[in-house]
Coordinates of C-alpha atoms and ligand atoms in Angstrom, one line a residue:
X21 CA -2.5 -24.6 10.1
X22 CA -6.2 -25.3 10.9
X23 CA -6.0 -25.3 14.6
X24 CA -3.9 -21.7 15.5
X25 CA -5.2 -19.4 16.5
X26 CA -3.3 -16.9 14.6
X27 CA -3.6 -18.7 11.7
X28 CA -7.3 -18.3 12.2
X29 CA -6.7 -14.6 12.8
X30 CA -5.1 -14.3 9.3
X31 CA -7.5 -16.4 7.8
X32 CA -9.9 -13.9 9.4
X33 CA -12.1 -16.6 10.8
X34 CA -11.4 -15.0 14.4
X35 CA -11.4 -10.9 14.8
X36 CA -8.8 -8.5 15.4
X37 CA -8.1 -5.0 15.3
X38 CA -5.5 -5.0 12.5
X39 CA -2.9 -2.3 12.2
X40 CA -1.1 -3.4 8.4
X41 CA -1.2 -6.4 6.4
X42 CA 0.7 -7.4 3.0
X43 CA 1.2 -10.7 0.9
X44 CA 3.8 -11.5 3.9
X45 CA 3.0 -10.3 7.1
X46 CA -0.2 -9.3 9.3
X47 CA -0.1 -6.9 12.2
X48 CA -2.9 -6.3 14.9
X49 CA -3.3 -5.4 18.1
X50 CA -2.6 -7.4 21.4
X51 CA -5.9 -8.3 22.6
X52 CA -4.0 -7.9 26.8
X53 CA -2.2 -4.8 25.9
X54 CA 0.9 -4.4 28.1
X55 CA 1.9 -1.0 26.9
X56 CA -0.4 2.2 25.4
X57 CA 0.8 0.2 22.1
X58 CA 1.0 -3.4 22.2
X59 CA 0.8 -4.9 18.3
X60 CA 1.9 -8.3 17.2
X61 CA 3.2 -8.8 13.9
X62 CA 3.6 -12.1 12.3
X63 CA 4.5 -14.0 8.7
X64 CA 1.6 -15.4 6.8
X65 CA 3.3 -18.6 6.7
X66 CA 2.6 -20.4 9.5
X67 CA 6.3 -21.1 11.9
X68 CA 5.6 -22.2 15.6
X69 CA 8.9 -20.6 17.3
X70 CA 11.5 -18.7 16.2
X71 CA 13.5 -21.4 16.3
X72 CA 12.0 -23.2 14.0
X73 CA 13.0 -20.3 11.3
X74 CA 16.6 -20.7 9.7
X75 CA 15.6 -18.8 6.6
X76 CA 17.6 -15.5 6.8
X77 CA 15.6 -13.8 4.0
X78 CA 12.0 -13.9 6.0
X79 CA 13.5 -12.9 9.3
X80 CA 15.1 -10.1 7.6
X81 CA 12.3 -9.5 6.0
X82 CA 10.0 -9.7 9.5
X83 CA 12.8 -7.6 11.1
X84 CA 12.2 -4.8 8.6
X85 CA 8.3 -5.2 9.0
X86 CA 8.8 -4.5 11.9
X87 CA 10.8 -1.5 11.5
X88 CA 8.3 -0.1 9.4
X89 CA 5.0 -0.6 11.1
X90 CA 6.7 0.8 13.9
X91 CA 8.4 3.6 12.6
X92 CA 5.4 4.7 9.9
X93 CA 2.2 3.1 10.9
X94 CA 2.4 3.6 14.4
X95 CA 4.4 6.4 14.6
X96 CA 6.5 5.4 17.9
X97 CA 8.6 8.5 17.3
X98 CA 10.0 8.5 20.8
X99 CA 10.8 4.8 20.3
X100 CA 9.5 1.4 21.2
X101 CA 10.5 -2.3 22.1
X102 CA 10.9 -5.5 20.1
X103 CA 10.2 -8.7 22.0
X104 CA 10.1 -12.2 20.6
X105 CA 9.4 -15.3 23.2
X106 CA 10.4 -18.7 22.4
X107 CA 8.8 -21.5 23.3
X108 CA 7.4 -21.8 27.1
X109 CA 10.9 -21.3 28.8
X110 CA 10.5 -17.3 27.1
X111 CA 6.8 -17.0 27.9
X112 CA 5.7 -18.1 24.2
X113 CA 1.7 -19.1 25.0
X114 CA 1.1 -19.0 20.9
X115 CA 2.3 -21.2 18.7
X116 CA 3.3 -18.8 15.9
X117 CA 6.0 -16.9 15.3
X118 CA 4.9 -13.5 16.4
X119 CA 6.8 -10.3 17.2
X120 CA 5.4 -7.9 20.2
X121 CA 6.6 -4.3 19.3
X122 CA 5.5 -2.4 22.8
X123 CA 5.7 1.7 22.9
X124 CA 3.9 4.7 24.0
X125 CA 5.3 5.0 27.3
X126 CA 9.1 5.0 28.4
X127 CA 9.3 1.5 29.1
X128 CA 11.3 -0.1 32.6
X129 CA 13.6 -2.7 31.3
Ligands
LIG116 P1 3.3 -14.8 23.6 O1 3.2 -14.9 25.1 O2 3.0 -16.1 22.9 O3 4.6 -14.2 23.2 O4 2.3 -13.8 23.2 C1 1.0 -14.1 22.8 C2 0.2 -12.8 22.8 O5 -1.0 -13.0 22.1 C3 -0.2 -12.4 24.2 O6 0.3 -11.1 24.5 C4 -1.7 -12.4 24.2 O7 -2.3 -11.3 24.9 C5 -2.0 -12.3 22.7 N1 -3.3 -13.0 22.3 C6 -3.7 -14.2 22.7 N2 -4.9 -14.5 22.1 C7 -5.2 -13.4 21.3 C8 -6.3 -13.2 20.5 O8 -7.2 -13.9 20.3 N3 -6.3 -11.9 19.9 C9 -5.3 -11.0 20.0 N4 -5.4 -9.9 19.3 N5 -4.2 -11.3 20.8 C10 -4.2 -12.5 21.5
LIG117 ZN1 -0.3 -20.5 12.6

């Protein structure tokens, strides 16, 4: 979608300090960090919310992304969060389905 910005991010028309990419998903680094490790991983194919997603095989497959990048790219051995926000009611300011995975500290919930 020509005007996101993480579409633009994929496209790699803006900069970011990506962490793992495949023909699905792309992973980089939360420019406002709100842990040690902040990354945001997202699908390739452009969705707004998570609402906007009824296709059971990509949020599995986002969901197990997830997993992985945590578990063996970044290494979160002592464990980590998963937060998704949905449209401005949960604090969603971008308009593509994105998934924060925060770690490196114990986190307060
Ligand atoms: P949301 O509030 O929509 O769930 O999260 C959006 C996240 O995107 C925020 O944590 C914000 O810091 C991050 N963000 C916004 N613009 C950029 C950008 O240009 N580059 C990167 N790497 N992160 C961004
Ligand atoms: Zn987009």
């Amino acid at each position: 979608m020509s005007d996101c910005l993480f579409c633009k991010i994929i496209e790699g028309n803006i900069p970011s300090d990506k962490v793992y990419e495949d023909d699905d998903v792309y992973a980089f680094k939360d420019i406002h960090p709100k842990a040690p490790v902040h990354v945001l991983v997202i699908p390739k194919l452009h969705i707004a919310t998570l609402s906007d997603c009824d296709d059971p095989a990509l949020l599995g497959m986002l969901m197990d992304r997830v997993r992985m990048i945590a578990d063996d790219v970044l290494t979160l051995e002592a464990g980590y969060r998963v937060v998704i926000n949905v449209r401005e009611g949960g604090g969603q300011e971008v308009f593509h389905l994105h998934i924060h995975i925060l770690g490196g500290k114990k986190l307060p919930f």
